XYZ file of C-alpha atoms in Angstrom:
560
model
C 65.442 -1.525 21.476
C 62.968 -4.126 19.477
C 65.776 -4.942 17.324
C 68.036 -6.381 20.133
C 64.946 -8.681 20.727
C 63.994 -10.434 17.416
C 64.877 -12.077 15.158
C 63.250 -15.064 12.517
C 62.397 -19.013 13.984
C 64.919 -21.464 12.395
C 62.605 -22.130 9.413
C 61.578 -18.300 8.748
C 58.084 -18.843 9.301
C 58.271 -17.084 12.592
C 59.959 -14.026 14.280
C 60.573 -14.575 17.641
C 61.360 -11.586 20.475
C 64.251 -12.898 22.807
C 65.597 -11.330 25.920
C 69.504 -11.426 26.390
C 71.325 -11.747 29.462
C 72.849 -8.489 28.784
C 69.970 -6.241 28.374
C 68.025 -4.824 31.207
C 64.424 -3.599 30.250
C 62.681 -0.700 32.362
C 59.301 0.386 33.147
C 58.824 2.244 30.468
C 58.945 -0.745 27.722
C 55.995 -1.313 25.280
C 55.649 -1.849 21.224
C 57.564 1.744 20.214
C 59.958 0.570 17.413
C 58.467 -2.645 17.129
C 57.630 -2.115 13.696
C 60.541 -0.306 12.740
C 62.582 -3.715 13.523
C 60.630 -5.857 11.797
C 60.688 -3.987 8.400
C 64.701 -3.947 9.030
C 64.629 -7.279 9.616
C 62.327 -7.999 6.676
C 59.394 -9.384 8.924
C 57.187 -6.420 8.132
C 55.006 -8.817 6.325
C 54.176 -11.345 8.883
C 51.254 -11.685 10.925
C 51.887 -10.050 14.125
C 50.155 -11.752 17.055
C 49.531 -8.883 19.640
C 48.270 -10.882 22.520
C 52.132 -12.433 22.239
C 53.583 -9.058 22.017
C 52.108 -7.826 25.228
C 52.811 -11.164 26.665
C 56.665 -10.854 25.848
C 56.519 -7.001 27.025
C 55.389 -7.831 30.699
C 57.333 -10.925 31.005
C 60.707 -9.108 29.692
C 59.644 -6.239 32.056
C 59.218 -8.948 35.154
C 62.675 -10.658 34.104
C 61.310 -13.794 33.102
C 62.285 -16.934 31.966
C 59.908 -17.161 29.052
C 61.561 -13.797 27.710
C 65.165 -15.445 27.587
C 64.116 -18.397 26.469
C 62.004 -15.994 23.202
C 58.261 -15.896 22.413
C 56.643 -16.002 18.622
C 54.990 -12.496 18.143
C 54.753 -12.957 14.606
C 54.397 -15.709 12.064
C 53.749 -16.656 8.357
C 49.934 -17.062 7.559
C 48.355 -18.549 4.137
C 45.679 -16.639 2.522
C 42.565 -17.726 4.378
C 38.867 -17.755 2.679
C 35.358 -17.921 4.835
C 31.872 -18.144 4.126
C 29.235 -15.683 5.302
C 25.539 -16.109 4.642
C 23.082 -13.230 4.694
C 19.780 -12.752 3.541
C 17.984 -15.279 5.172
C 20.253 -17.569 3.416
C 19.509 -16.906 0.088
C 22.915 -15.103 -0.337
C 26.609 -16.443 -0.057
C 29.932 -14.348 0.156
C 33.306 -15.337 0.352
C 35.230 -13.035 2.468
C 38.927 -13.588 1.612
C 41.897 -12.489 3.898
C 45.284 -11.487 1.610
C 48.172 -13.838 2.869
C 51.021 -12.700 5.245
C 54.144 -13.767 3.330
C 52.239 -17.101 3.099
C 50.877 -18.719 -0.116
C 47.111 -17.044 -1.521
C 43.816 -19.444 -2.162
C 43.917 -22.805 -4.286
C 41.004 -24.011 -5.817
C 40.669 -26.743 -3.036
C 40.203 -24.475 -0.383
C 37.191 -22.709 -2.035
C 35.187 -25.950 -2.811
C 36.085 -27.233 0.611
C 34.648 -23.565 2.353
C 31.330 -24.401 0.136
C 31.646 -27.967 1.641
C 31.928 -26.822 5.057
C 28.765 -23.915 5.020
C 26.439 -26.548 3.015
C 26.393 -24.243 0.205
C 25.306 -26.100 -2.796
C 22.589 -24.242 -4.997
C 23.028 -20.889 -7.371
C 27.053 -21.258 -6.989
C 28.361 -18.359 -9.546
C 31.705 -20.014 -11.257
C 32.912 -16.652 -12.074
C 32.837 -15.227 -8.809
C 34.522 -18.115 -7.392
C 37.465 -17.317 -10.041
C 37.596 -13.908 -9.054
C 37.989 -14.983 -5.419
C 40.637 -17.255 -6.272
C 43.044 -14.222 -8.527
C 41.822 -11.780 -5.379
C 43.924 -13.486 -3.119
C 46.855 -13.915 -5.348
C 46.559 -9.744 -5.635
C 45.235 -8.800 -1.317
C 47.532 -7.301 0.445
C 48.750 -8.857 3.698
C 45.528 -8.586 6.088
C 43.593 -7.196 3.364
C 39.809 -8.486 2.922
C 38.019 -8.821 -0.162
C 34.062 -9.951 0.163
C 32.807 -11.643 -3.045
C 28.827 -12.912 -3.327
C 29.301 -16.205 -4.730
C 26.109 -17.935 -4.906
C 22.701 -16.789 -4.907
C 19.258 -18.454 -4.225
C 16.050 -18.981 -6.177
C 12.912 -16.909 -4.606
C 9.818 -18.615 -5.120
C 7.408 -17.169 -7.704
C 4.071 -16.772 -5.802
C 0.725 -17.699 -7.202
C -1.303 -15.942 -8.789
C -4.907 -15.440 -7.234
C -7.745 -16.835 -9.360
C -8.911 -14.581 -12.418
C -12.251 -13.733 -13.971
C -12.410 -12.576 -17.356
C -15.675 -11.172 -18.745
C -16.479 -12.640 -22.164
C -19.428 -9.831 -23.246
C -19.003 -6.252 -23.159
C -20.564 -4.218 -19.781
C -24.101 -2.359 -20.706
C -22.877 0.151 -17.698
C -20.028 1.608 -19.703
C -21.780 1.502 -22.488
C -23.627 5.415 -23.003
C -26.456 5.280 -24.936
C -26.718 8.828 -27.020
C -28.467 9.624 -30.185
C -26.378 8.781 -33.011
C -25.872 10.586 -36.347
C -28.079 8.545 -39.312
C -29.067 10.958 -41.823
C -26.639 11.946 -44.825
C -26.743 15.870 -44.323
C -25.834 15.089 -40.465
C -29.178 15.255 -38.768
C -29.733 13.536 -35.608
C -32.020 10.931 -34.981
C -32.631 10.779 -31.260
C -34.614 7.078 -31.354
C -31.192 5.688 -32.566
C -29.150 5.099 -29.653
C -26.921 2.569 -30.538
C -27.505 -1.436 -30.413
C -28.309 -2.334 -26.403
C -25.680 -4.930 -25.180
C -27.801 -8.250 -25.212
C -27.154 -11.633 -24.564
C -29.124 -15.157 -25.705
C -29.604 -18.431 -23.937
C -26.186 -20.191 -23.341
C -23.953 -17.252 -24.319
C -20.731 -16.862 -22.479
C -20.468 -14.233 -20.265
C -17.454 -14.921 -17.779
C -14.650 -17.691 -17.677
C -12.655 -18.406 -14.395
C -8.616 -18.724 -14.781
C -7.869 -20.951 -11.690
C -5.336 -19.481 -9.084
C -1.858 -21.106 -9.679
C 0.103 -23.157 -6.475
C 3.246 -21.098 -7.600
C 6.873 -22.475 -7.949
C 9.084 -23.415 -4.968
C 12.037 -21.660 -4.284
C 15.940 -22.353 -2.632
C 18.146 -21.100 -0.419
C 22.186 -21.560 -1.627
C 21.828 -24.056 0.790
C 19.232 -25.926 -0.710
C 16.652 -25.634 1.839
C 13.284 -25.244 -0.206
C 11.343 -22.361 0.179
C 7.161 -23.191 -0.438
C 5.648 -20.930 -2.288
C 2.262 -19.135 -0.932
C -0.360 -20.157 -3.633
C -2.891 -17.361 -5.277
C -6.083 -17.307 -3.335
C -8.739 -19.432 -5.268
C -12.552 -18.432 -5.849
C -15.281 -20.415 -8.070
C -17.962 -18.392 -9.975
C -21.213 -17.263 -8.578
C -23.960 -18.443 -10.644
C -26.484 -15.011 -10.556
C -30.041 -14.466 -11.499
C -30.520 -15.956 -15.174
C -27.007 -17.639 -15.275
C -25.454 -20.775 -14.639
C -22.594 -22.786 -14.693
C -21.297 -24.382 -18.466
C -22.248 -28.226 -17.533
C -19.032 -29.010 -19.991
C -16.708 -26.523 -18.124
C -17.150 -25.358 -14.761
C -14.777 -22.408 -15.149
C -17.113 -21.091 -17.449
C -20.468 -19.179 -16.993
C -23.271 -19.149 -19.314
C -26.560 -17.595 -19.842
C -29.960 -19.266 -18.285
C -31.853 -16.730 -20.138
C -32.035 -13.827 -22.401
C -31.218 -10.438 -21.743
C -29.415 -7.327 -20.611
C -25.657 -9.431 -18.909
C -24.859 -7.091 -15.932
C -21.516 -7.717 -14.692
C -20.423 -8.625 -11.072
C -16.876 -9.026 -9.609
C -17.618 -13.364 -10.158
C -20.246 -13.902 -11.675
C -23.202 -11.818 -13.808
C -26.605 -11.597 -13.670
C -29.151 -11.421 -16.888
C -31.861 -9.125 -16.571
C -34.798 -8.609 -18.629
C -34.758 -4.741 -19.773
C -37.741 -2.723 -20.006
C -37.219 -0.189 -23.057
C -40.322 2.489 -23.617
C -39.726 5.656 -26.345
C -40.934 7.987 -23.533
C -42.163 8.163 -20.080
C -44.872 10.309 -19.960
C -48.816 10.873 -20.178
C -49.109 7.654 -22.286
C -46.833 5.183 -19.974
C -47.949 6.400 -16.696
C -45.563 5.714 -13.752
C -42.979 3.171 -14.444
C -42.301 0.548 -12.065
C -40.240 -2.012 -13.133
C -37.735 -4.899 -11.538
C -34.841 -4.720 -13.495
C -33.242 -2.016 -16.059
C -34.721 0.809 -17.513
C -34.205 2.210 -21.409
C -35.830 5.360 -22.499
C -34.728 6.580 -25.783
C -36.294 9.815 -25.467
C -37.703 11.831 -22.391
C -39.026 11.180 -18.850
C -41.564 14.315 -18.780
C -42.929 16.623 -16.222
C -44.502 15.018 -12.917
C -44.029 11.768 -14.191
C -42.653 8.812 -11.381
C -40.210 6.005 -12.009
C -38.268 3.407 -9.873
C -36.269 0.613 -10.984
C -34.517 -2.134 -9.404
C -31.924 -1.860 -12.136
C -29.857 1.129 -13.838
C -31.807 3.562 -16.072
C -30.541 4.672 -19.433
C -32.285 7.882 -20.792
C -31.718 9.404 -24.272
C -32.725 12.271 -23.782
C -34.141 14.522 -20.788
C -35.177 14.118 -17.400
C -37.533 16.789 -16.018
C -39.247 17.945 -13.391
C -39.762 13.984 -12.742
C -38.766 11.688 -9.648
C -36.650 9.231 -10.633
C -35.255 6.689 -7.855
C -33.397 3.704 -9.158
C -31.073 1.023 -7.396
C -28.366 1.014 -9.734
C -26.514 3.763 -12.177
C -28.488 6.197 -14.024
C -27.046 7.464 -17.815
C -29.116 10.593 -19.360
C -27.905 11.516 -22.556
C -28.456 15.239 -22.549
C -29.422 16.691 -18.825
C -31.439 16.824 -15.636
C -33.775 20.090 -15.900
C -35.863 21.184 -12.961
C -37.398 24.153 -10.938
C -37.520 25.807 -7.280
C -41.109 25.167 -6.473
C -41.322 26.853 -3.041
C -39.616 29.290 -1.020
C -37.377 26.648 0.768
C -36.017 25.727 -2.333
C -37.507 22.415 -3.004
C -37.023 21.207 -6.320
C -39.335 19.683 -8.887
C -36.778 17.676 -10.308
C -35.688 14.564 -7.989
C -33.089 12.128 -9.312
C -31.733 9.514 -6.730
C -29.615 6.385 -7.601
C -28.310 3.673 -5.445
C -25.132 3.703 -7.900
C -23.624 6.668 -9.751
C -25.611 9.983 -11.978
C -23.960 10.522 -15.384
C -25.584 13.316 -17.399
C -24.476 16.179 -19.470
C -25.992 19.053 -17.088
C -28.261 19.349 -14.150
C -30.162 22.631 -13.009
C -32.803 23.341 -10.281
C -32.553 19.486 -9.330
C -32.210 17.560 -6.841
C -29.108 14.956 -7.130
C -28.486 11.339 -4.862
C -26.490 9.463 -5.754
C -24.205 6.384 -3.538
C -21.257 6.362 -5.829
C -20.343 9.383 -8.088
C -21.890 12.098 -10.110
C -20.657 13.228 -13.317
C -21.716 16.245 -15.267
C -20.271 17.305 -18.376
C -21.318 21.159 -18.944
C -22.569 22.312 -16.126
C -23.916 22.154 -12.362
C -26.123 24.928 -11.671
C -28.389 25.799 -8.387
C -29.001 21.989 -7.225
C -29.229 20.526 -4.182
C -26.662 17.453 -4.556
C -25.530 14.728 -2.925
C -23.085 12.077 -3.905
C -21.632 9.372 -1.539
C -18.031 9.451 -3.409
C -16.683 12.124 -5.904
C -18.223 14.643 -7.587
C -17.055 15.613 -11.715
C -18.071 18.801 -13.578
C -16.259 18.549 -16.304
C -16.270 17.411 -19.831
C -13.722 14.651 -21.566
C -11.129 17.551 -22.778
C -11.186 19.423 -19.463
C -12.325 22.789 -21.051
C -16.069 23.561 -19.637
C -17.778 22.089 -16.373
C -19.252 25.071 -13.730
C -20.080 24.137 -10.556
C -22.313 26.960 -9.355
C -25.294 27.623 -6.994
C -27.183 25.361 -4.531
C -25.529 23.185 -2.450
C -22.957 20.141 -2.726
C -22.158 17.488 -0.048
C -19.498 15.443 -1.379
C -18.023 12.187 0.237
C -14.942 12.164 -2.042
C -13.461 13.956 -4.264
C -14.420 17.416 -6.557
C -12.864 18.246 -10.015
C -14.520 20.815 -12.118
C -13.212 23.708 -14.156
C -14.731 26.790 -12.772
C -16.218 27.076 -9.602
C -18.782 29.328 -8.498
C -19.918 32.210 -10.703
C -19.540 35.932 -11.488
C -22.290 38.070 -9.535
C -23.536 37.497 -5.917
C -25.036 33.824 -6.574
C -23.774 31.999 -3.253
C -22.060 28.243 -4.073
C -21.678 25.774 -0.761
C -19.773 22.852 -1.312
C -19.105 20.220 1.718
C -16.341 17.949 0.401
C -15.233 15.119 2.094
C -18.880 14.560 3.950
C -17.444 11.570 5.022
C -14.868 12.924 7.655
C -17.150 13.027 10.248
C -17.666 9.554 10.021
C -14.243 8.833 10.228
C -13.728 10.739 13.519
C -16.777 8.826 14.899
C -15.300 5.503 13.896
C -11.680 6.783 14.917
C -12.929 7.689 18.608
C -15.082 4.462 18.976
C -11.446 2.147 18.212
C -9.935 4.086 20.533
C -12.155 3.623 23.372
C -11.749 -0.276 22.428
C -8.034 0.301 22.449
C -8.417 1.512 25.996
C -11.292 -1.192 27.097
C -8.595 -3.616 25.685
C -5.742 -2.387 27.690
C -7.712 -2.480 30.421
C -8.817 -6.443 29.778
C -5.074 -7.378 29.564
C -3.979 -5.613 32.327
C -6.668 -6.972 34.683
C -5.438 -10.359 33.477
C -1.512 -9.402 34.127
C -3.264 -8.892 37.978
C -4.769 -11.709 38.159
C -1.447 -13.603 36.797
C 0.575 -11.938 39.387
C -1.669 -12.912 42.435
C -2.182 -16.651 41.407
C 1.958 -16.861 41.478
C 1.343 -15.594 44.952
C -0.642 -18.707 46.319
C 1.200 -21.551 47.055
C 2.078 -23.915 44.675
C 0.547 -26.385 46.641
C -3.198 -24.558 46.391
C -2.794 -23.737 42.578
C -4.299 -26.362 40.630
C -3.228 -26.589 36.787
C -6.835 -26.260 35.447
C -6.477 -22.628 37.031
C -3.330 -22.366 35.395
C -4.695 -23.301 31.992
C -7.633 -20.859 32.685
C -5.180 -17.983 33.109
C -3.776 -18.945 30.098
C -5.618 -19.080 27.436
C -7.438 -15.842 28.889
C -4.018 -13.639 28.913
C -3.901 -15.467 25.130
C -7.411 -14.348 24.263
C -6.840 -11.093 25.684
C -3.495 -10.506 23.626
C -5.097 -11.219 20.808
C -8.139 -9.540 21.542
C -5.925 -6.142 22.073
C -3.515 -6.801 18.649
C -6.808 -7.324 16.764
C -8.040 -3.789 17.813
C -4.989 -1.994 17.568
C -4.632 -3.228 14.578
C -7.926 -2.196 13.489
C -6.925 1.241 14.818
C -3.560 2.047 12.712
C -5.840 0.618 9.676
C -8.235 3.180 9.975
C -6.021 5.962 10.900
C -4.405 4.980 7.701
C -7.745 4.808 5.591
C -8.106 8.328 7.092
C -4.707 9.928 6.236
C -5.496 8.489 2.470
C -8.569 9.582 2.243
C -7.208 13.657 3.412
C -4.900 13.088 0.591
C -7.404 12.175 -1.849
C -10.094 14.312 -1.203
C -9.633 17.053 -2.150
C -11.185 20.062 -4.420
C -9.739 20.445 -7.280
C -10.499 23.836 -9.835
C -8.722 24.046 -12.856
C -9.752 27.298 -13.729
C -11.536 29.948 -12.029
C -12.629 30.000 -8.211
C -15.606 32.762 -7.919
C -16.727 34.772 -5.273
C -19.066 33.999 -2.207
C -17.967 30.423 -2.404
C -18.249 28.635 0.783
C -16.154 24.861 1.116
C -16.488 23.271 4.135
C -14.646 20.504 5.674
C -15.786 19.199 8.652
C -16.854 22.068 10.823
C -14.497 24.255 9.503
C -15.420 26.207 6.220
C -13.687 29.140 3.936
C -15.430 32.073 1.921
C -13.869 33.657 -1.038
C -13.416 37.032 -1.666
C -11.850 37.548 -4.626
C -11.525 35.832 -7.556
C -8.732 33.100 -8.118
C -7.175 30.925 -10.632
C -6.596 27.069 -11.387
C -6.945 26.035 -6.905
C -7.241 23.018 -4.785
C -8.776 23.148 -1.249
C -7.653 20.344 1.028
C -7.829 19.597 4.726
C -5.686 18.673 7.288
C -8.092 17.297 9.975
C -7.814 20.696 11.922
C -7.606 23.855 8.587
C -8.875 23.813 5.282
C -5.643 24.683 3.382
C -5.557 26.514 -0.437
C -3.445 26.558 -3.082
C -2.953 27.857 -5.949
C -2.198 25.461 -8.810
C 0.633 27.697 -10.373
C 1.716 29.598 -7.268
C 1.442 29.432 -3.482
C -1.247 31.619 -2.397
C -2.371 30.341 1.377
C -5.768 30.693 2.100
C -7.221 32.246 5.133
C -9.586 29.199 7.363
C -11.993 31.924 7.367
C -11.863 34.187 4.328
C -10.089 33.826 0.861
């Protein structure tokens, strides 16, 4: 029936639906065939307005006069272009809508669509090209979305820098070198000790840079956030260069000893042997001893302690690292298993081997052969293990570990009992965890009494409220909201700090796992029964969990 009704406008740039005086339309009327008439009418192309199709459709249905006199459902429509931004304005897209029988994009059209969204910065030529032959090629009604111009991030600063200028005596190891021609070792040669004289370098400071603004496509500048800026700490026997304050020199001469921003020179105490002829040693500052510390002998330094050769049956207690070229020996001197041997550091133990000792140490232990029957404690991770990963036992005595455990065999053949606690530090975490949550709750609590409050002063009559009471409420509900985002954030941080530590803590054996092992993880602990192959013990807060490094093979909580 649509093609009784339509026909093109006078200039062909619209089809318009008439009613004729002869037609009678019935209830049943709607848009069925209405595409079928314009394709035979050639109007298949045209925009079709279907507000004004429904519009003619009830009107021809009520008789109308609008229907006889006809109604423009469809017209001609030029290609039409707009501009979309996204990215917090740092991107521009042309989205470009194919023509309906009407004529595609000119060049014009795109600038004055730039005009119009204020887009004036990172404008891509090409793309606006490609815009302009899309339309030509759309489809009518078709869309095409082209990113035409882009903007500039900013390039952030760069936080200050500090670059040491000497090498660092603490990753230096001292060990006897070979100086003979057929190979022998002489153990007083342990290499030259880092030193520094009077008004040596030690650190330089690389100011933090303001960074470089950046643009939206609209031009809008975009500030950089400039690196955070730090001067150098002047330390015991330094100071700052008087012709360059980004540079730090020596006061005095000495051992440098490097710090995060700044250094400190100490004087360093260096003895052949501690023994019968030194007497106890103590000394403020570092510690060298190119041979032994012998049997019963007492030493405590300020410093870090360098030994080239043995420590035994001595008690050494330093404040920083201690570095023993060859290894810790000691003995069980009671039934309790006391040791004779009592090395403690307020940094991190390095040796080649330790038995019958016992081991402190704040940071880390590393031993490169073996671990055998001592009483150790260590406040991150624990190493057995040498540089090429092919000896390093772990066996005997006990181990309480805040961090991590590598080592290649743990345990050992026979009925010698091993107890390792890893992760020590867990129950710390719980303590800490439960004490942010009770803020959490205190702080809820706070607010919520404040909401009360809120809710009964908008109870009193405006007339009795006085805005100093007002103000009052106010900043407390303020103090209390932040009060309660600072602790919750506090919270999620240390729940995080927890779930990474899990992950990192873990105990790792890349060889053999003995019997009557015990690793324990909180309160929970796990016993071997067997022998196993390369393994890793973790914990999941509630179960220790094992695995084999080559296979699954789960581990019992209770028994291996």
């Amino acid at each position: 029936m649509w093609d009784k009704f339509v026909a093109f406008s006078e200039d062909s740039r619209q089809v318009v639906a008439k009613l004729t005086a002869d037609i009678v339309v019935d209830g049943n009327f709607d848009t069925r065939g209405l595409d079928d008439a314009l394709t035979s009418i050639g109007g298949q192309d045209y925009f079709l307005m279907e507000d004004e199709v429904l519009r003619f459709i009830n009107l021809a249905k009520e008789m109308k006069s609008e229907a006889y006199v006809g109604i423009a459902i469809a017209e001609v429509r030029d290609a039409s272009v707009e501009v979309v931004l996204s990215d917090h304005d740092m991107l521009a897209s042309m989205v470009v809508t194919g023509a309906h029988k009407g004529v595609p994009l000119k060049g014009p059209q795109i600038v004055h669509a730039l005009a119009q969204s204020h887009v004036t910065k990172g404008i891509n030529k090409l793309a606006l090209k490609k815009v302009l032959v899309m339309s030509h090629q759309l489809k009518p009604g078709e869309t095409f979305s082209q990113p035409v111009a882009k903007g500039k991030n900013p390039i952030q600063g760069i936080d200050a820098k500090f670059v040491p200028l000497v090498k660092d005596p603490t990753k230096q190891v001292l060990a006897p070198k070979e100086s003979e021609p057929d190979g022998k070792v002489d153990m007083l040669n342990l290499g030259e000790t880092i030193t520094v004289s009077e008004n040596d370098p030690l650190m330089k400071r690389i100011p933090a840079t303001k960074g470089t603004p950046g643009l939206t496509v609209q031009g809008k500048v975009i500030p950089p956030k400039p690196g955070n800026d730090a001067m150098l700490k002047e330390g015991k026997g330094t100071k700052i260069s008087p012709d360059n304050p980004n540079l730090l020199i020596a006061e005095v001469s000495g051992m440098p000893i490097l710090k995060e921003r700044g250094a400190d020179v100490e004087d360093a105490l260096c003895l052949p042997t501690i023994g019968v002829a030194t007497g106890h040693v103590k000394f403020k500052g570092n510690v060298v001893v190119l041979g032994n510390i012998e049997s019963d002998m007492v030493v405590r330094a300020t410093g870090s302690l360098t030994v080239g050769g043995f420590i035994e049956s001595a008690d050494v207690q330093v404040q920083g690292d201690i570095e023993v070229a060859k290894g810790i020996i000691g003995h069980n001197v009671s039934e309790d298993q006391s040791k004779s041997c009592i090395v403690k550091s307020g940094g991190s133990i390095t040796a080649n081997y330790a038995q019958f000792s016992e081991l402190q140490a704040a940071n880390d232990i590393h031993l490169s052969v073996h671990c055998l029957n001592n009483e150790l404690r260590c406040g991150h991770d624990l190493a057995v293990s040498d540089a090429a990963g092919k000896q390093g036992t772990l066996s005997g005595g006990h181990a309480k570990v805040g961090g991590k455990v590598t080592c290649i065999n743990l345990g050992v053949e026979g009925d010698t009992a091993t107890y390792l606690h890893a992760f020590a530090r867990f129950q710390m975490f719980k303590d800490r965890q439960a004490k942010l949550k009770e803020q959490y709750t205190q702080a809820q609590e706070q607010t919520m009494e404040i909401i009360r409050r809120e809710l009964e002063f908008k109870k009193t009559p405006k007339a009795e409220r006085t805005e100093e009471q007002e103000q009052a409420l106010e900043a407390d509900k303020q103090k209390a909201n932040a009060h309660l985002e600072k602790v919750k954030q506090a919270r999620d941080h240390h729940e995080q700090e927890l779930e990474v530590a899990l992950e990192e803590c873990k105990v790792e054996v890349k060889n053999k796992v003995y019997t009557h092992v015990t690793v324990q993880y909180g309160e929970e602990k796990a016993v071997t029964k067997r022998v196993h192959g390369p393994s890793v013990f973790s914990f999941n807060q509630f179960e220790i969990k094992f695995s084999s490094m080559f296979e699954d093979d789960d581990l019992d909580q209770q028994e291996v």
